[in-house]
Tab-separated table of C-alpha atoms and ligand atoms in Angstrom:
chain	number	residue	atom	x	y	z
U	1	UNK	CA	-15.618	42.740	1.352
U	2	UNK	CA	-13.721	39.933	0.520
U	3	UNK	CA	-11.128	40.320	-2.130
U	4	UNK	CA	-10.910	36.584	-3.472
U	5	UNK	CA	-12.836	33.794	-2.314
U	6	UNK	CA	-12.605	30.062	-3.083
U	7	UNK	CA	-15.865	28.069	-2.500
U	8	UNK	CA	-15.648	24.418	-2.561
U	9	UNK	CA	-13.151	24.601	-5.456
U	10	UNK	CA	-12.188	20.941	-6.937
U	11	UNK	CA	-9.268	21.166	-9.272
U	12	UNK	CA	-7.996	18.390	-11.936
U	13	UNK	CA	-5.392	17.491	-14.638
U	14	UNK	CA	-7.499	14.879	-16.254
U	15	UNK	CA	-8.964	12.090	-13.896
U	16	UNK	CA	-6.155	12.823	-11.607
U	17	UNK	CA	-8.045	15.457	-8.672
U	18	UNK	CA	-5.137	17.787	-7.374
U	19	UNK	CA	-7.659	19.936	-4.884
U	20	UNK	CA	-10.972	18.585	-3.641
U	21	UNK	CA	-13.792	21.033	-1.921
U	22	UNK	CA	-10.909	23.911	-1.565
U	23	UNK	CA	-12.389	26.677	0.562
U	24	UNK	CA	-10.616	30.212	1.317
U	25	UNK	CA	-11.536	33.903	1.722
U	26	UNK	CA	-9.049	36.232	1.672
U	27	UNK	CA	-9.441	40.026	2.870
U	28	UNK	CA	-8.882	42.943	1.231
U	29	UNK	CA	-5.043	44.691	1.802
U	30	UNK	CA	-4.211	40.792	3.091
U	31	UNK	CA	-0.954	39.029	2.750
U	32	UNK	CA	-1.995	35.193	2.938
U	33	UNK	CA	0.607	32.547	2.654
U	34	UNK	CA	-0.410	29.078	0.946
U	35	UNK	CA	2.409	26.967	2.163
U	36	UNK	CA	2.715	22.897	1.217
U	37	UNK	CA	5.006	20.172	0.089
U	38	UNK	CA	5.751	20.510	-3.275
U	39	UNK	CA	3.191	18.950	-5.738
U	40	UNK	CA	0.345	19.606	-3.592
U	41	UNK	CA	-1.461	22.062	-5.699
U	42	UNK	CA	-0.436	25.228	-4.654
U	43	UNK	CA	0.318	26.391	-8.049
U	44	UNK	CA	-2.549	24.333	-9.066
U	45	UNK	CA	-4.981	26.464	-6.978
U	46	UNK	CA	-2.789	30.158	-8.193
U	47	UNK	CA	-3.564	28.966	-12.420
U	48	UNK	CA	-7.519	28.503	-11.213
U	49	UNK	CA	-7.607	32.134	-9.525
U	50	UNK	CA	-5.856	33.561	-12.396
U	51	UNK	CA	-8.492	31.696	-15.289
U	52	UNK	CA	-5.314	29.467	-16.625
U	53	UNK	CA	-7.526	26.611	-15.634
U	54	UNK	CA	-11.410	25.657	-15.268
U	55	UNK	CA	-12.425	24.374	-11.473
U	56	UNK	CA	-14.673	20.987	-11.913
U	57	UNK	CA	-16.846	22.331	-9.458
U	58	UNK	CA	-17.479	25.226	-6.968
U	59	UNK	CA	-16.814	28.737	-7.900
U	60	UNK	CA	-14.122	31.623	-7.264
U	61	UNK	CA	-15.324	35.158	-6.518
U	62	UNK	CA	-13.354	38.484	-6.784
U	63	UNK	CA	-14.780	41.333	-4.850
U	64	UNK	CA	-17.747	39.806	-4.298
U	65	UNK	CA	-18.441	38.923	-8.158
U	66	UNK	CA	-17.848	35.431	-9.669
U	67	UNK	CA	-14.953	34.898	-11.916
U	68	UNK	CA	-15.855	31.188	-12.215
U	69	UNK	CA	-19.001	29.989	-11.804
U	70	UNK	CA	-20.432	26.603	-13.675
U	71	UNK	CA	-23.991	27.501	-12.147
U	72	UNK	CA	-23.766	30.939	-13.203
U	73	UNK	CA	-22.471	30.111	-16.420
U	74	UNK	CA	-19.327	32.467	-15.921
U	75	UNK	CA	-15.537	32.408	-16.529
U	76	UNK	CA	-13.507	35.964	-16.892
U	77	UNK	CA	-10.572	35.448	-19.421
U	78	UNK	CA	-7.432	35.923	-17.262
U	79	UNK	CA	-6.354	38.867	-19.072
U	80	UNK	CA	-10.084	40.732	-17.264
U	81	UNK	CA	-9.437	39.376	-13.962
U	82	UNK	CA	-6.960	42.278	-13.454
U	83	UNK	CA	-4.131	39.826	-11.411
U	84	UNK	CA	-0.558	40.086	-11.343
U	85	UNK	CA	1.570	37.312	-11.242
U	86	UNK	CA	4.827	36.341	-10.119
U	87	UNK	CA	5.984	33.172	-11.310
U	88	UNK	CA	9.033	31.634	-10.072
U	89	UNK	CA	9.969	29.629	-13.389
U	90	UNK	CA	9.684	32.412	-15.967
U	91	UNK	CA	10.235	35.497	-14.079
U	92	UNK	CA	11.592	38.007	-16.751
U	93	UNK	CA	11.935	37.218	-20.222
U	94	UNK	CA	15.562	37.523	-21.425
U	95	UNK	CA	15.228	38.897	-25.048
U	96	UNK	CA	13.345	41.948	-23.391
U	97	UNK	CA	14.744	44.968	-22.102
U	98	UNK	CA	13.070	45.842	-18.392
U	99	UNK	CA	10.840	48.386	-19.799
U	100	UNK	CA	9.307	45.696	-22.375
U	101	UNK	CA	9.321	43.295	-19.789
U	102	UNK	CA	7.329	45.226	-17.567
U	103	UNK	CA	5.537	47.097	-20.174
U	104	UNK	CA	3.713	43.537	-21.523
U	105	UNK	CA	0.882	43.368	-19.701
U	106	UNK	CA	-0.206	46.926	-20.387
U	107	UNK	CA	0.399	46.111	-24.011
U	108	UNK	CA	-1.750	42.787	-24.000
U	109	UNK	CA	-4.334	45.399	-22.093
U	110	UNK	CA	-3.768	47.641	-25.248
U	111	UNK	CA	-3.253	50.468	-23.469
U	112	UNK	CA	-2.133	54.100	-24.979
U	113	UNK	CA	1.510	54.237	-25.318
U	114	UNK	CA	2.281	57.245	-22.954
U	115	UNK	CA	0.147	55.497	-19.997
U	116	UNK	CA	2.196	52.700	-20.573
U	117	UNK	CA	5.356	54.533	-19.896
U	118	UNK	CA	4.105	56.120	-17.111
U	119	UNK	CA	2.810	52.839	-15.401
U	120	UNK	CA	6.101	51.201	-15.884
U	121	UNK	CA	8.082	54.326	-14.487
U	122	UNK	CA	5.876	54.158	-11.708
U	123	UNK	CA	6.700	50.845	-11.237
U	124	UNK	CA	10.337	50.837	-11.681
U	125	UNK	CA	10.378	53.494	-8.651
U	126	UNK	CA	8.038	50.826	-6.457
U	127	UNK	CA	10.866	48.456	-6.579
U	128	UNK	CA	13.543	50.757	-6.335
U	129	UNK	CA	14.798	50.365	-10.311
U	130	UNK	CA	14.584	53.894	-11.439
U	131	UNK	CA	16.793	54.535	-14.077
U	132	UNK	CA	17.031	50.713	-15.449
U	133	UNK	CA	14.304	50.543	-17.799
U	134	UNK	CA	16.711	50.027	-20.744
U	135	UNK	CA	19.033	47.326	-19.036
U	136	UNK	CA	18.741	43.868	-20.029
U	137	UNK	CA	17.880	41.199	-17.872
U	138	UNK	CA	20.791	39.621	-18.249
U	139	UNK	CA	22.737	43.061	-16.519
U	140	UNK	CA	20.796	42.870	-13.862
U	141	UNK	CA	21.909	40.504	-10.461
U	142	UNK	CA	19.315	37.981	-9.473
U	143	UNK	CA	17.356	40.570	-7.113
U	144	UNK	CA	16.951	42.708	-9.440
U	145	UNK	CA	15.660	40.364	-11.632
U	146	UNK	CA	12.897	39.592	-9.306
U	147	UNK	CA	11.916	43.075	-8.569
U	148	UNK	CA	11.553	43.382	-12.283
U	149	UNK	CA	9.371	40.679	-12.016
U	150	UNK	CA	7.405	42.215	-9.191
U	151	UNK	CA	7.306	45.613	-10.761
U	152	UNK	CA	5.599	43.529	-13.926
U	153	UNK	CA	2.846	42.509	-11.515
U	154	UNK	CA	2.237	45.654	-10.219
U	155	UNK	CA	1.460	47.452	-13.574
U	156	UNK	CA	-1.009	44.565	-14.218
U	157	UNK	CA	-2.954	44.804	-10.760
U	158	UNK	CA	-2.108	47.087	-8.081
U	159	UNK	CA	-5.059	45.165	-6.124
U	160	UNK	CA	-4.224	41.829	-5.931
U	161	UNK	CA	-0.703	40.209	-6.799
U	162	UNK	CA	0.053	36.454	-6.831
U	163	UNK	CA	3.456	35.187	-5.904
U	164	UNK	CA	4.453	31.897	-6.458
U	165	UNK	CA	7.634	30.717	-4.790
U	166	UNK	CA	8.619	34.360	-6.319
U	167	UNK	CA	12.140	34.221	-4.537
U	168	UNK	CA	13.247	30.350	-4.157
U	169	UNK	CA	15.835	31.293	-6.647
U	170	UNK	CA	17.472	34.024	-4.547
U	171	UNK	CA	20.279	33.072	-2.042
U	172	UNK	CA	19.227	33.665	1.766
U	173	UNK	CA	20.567	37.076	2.638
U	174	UNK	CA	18.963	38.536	-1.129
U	175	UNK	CA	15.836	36.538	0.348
U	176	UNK	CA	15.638	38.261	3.481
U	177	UNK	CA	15.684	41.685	2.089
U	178	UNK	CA	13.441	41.012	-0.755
U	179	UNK	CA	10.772	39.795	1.841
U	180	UNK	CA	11.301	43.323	3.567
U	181	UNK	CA	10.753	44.781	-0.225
U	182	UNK	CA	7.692	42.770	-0.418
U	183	UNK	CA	6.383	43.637	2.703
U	184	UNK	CA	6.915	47.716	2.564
U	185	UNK	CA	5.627	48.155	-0.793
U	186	UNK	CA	2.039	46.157	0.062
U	187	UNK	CA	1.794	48.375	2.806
U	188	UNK	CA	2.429	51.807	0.730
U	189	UNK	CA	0.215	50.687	-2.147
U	190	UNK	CA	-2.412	48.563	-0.255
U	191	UNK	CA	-2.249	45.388	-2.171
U	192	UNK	CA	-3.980	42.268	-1.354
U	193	UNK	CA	-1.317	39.563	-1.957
U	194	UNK	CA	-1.564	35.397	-2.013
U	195	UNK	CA	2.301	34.290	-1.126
U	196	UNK	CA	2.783	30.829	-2.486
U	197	UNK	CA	5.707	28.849	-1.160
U	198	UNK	CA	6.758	25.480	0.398
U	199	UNK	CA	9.402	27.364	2.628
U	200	UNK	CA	7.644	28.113	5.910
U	201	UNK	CA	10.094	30.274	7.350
U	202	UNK	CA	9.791	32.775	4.557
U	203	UNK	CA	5.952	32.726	5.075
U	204	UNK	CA	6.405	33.009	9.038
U	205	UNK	CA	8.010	36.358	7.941
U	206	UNK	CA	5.456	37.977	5.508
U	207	UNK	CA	2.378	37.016	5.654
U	208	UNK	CA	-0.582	38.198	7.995
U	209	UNK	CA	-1.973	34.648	7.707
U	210	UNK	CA	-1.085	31.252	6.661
U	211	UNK	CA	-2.907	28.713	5.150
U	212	UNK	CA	-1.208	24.841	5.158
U	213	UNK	CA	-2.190	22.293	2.902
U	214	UNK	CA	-1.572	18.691	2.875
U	215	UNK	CA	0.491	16.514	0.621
U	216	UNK	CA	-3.217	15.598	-0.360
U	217	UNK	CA	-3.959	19.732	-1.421
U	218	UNK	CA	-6.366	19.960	1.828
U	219	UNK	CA	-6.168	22.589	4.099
U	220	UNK	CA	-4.742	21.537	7.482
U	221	UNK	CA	-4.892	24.793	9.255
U	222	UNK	CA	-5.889	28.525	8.746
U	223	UNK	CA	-4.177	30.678	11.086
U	224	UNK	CA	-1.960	34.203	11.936
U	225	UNK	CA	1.642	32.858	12.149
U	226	UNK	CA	1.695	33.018	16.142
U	227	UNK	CA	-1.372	30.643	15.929
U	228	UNK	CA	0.355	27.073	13.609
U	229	UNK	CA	3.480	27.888	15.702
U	230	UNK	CA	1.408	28.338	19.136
U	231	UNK	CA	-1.449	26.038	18.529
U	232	UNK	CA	-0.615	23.104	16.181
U	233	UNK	CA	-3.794	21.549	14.911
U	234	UNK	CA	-1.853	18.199	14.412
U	235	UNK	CA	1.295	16.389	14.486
U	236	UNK	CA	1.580	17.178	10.687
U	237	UNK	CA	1.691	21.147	11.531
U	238	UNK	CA	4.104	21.182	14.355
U	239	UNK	CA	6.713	18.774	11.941
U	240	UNK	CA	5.795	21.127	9.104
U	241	UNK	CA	5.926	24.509	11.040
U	242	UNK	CA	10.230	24.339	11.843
U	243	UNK	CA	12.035	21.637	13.267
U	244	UNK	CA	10.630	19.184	15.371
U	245	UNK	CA	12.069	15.859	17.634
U	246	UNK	CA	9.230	13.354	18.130
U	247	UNK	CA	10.092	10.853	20.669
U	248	UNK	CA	8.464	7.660	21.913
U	249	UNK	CA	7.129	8.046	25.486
U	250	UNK	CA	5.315	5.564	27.401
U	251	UNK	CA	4.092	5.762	31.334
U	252	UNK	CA	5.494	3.041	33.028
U	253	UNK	CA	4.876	2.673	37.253
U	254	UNK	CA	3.572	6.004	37.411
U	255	UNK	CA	6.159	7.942	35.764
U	256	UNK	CA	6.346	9.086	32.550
U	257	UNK	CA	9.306	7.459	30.320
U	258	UNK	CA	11.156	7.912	27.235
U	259	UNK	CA	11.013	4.886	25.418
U	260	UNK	CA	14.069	4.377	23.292
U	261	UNK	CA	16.558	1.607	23.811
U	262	UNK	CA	15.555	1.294	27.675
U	263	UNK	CA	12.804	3.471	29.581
U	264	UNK	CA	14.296	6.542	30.405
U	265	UNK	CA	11.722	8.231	33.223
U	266	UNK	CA	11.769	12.268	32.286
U	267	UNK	CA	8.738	13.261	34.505
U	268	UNK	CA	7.119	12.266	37.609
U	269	UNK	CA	4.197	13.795	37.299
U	270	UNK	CA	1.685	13.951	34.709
U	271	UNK	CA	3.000	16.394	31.830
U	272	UNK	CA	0.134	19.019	29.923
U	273	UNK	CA	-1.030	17.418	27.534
U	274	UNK	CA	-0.279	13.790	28.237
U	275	UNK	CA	-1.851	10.939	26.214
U	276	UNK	CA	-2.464	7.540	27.227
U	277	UNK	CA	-1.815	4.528	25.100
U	278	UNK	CA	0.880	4.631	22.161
U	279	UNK	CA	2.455	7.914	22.337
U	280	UNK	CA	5.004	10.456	21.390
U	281	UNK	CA	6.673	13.387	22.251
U	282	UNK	CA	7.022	16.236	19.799
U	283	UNK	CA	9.507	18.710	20.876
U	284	UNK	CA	11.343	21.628	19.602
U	285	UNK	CA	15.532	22.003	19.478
U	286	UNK	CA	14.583	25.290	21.589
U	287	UNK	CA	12.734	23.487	24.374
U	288	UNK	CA	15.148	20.590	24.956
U	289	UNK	CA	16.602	22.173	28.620
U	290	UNK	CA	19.834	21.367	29.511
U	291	UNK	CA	19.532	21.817	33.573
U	292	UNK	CA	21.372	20.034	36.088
U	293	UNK	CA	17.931	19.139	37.545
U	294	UNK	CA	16.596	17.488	34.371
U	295	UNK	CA	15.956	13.436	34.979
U	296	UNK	CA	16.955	12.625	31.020
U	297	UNK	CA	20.468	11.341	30.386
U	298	UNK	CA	22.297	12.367	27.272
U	299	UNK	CA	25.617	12.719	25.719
U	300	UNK	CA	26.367	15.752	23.476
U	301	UNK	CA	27.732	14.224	19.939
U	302	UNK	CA	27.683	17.230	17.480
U	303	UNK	CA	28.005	20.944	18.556
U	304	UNK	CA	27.887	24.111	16.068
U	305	UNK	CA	28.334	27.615	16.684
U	306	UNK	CA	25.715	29.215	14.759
U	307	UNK	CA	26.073	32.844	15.563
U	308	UNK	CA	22.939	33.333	17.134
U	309	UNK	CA	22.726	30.232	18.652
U	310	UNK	CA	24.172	27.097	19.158
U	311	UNK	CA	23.117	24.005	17.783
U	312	UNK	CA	23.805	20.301	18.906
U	313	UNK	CA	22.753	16.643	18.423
U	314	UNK	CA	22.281	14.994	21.678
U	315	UNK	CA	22.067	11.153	21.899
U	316	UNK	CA	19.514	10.050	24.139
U	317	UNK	CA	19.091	6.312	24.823
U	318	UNK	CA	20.831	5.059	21.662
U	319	UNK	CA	18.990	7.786	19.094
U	320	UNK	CA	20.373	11.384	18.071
U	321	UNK	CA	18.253	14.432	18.804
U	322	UNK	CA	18.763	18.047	17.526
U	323	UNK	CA	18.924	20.735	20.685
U	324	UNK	CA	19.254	24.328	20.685
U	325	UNK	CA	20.160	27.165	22.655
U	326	UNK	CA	20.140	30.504	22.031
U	327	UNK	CA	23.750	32.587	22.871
U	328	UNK	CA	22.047	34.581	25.424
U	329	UNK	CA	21.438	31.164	27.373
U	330	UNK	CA	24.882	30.347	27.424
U	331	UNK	CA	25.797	34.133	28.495
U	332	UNK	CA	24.281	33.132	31.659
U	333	UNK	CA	25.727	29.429	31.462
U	334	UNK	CA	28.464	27.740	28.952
U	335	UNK	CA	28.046	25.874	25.920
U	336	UNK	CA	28.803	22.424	25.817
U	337	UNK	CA	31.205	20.337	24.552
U	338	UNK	CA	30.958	17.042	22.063
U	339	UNK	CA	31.186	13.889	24.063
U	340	UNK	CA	29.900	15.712	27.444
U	341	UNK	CA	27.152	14.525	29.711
U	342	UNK	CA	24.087	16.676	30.603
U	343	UNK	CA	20.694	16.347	31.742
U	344	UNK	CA	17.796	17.010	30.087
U	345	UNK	CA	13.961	18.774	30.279
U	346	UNK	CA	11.351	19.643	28.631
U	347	UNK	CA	9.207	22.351	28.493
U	348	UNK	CA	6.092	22.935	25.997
U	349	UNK	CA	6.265	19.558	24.555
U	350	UNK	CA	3.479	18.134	23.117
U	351	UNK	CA	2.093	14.638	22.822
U	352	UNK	CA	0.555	12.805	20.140
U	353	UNK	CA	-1.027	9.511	19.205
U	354	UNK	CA	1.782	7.298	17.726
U	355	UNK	CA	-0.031	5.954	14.752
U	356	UNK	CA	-0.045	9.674	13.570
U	357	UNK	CA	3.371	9.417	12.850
U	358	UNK	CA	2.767	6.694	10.025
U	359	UNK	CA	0.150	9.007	8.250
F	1	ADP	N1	-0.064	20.451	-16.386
F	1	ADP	C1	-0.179	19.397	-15.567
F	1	ADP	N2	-0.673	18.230	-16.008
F	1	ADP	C2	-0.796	17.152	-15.194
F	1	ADP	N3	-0.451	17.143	-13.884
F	1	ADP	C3	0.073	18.282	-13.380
F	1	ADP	C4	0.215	19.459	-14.186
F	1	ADP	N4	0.731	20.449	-13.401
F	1	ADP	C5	0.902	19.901	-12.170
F	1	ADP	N5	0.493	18.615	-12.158
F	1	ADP	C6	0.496	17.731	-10.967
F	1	ADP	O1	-0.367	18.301	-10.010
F	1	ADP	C7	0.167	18.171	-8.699
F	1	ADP	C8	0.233	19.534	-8.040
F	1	ADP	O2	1.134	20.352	-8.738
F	1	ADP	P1	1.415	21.856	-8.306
F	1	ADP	O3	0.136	22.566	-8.147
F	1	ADP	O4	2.394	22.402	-9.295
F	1	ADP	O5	2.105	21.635	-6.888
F	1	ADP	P2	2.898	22.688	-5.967
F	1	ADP	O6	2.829	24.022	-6.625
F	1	ADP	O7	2.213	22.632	-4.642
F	1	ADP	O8	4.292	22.168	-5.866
F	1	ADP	C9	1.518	17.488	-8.864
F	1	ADP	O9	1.339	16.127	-8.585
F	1	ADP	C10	1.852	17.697	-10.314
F	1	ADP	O10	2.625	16.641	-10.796
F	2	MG	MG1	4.358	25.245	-7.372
């Protein structure tokens, strides 16, 4: 059975339509990512699951049963639909010790006082906090702070847990773990969670599948993480999906050209893919191959050591590219140096129409 499912959900703030025709089922035990720009309604489309705002139209089911129906005549209160929530705004409330703070949602449930303290001990051992329930938030380092948060969610739904850009706050390394935290505990207690976040690289990490919306709130793509970085349904996924070069190709006398300052041939065959008419290249840092066989001129103008891998900018026919190689390339080879020449290839570029890029 499904756990939550949107059908043909249209959400507003007034006359101004955030979400239109919004469609999503999402499995039991699941960790889907909603990933967008910001503003695009992903928060938007967490406050209708939860019942913190009425859908114009369609409905919203939980395990099989409508919490929102207009047809049906039904709308659970939030405090029945039995989600938690992580919020990344308010995530613990200050004037509350971490017992209170997790303790609140039992309390607005009205349950009996010694279930509450066992709930929130439980808790406080899910996220690793035994021992803190009397600290204040303001004791606590920013990671802890979150887990507090997370161990609130958890006492109000074990089932299903909503996180909304729950760790945008953190710094990177705190980030990293925390999405290791997030992961092992859904996997010991079996809950279905919706990820909400604008960073794609944090999603690429958690979550079993990931849904992309548009700067419009429409869904783009629905896919495992291997399949938006794999199989790009647009130009609009691969840009959104890591970093990207798109560059201007043209065929000209039967090869297949660059087309930057001057023509700049880079294949002589036809590439995978190819498109004719108005075209460009979309290309990853990774797959830019420096190769003393590529046709493509370039001149290295920025090189960083980044531990793993070195990054550089690469000017190609009067414009600046981003390439990168991972340190077990340059085991085999070197790494270069600014204001060198190399030659370039390409390998799994892809090509798409050129008005695309003005969407
Ligand atoms: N309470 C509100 N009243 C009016 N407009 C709002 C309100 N909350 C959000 N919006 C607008 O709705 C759009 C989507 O917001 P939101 O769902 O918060 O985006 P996201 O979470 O994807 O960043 C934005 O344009 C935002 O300005
Ligand atoms: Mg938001």
């Amino acid at each position: 059975m499904n756990k939550v499912e949107f059908k043909n959900v249209t959400l507003s703030y007034g006359n101004n339509t955030i979400v239109r025709d919004f469609s999503l089922s999402i499995k039991e035990r699941e960790i889907v990512g909603i990933i967008g720009p910001s503003g695009c309604g992903k928060t938007t489309i967490a406050r209708a699951l939860c019942g913190l705002m009425n859908p114009d139209s369609g409905e919203i089911y939980m395990d099989g049963q409508p919490v929102f129906s207009r047809s049906q005549r039904v709308n659970i209160p939030p405090e029945k639909r039995g989600i938690g929530i992580v919020f990344q705004d308010y995530a613990v409330w200050p004037h509350m010790s971490v017992f209170d703070n997790i303790a609140y949602p039992l309390k607005k449930q009205g349950a009996p006082q010694a279930e509450i303290a066992a709930r929130v001990h439980d808790a406080l051992e899910q996220v690793d906090l035994k021992g803190y329930d009397r600290y204040m938030p303001s004791q606590l380092s920013g990671g802890q702070q979150q887990r507090v948060a997370i161990a609130r969610a958890l006492t109000a739904s074990r089932d299903l847990v909503i996180m909304d850009e729950p760790i945008t706050n953190l710094d990177a390394k705190l980030r990293a773990s925390m999405l290791v935290e997030i992961r092992l505990m859904q996997q010991r207690l079996g809950t279905t969670i919706i990820y909400i976040t604008h960073d794609q690289g944090a999603a690429l990490q958690l979550c079993d599948r990931i849904v992309l919306l548009d700067a419009q709130g429409s869904i783009v793509q629905v896919g495992a993480d291997e399949d938006l970085i794999e199989k790009p349904a647009s130009r609009y996924v691969f840009s959104f999906m890591g970093i990207s070069n798109f560059i201007p190709v043209e065929e000209a006398d039967g090869q297949y050209c660059l087309k930057l300052d001057h023509l700049i041939p880079f294949s002589k065959t036809r590439p995978e893919g190819w498109i004719d008419g108005p075209a460009e290249m979309g290309v990853r840092p990774m797959d830019m191959i420096i190769a003393p066989d590529g046709l493509v001129p370039a001149r290295v103008t920025q090189a960083t050591f980044l531990g793993n891998m070195y990054n550089y900018f690469v000017e190609i026919g009067g414009h600046e590219y981003r390439l990168q190689r991972s340190t077990l390339d340059s085991l085999n080879d070197r790494d270069y140096a600014v204001g060198e020449d190399v030659r370039l290839k390409f390998v799994n570029e892809r090509y798409y129409p050129r008005k695309e890029a003005e969407e």
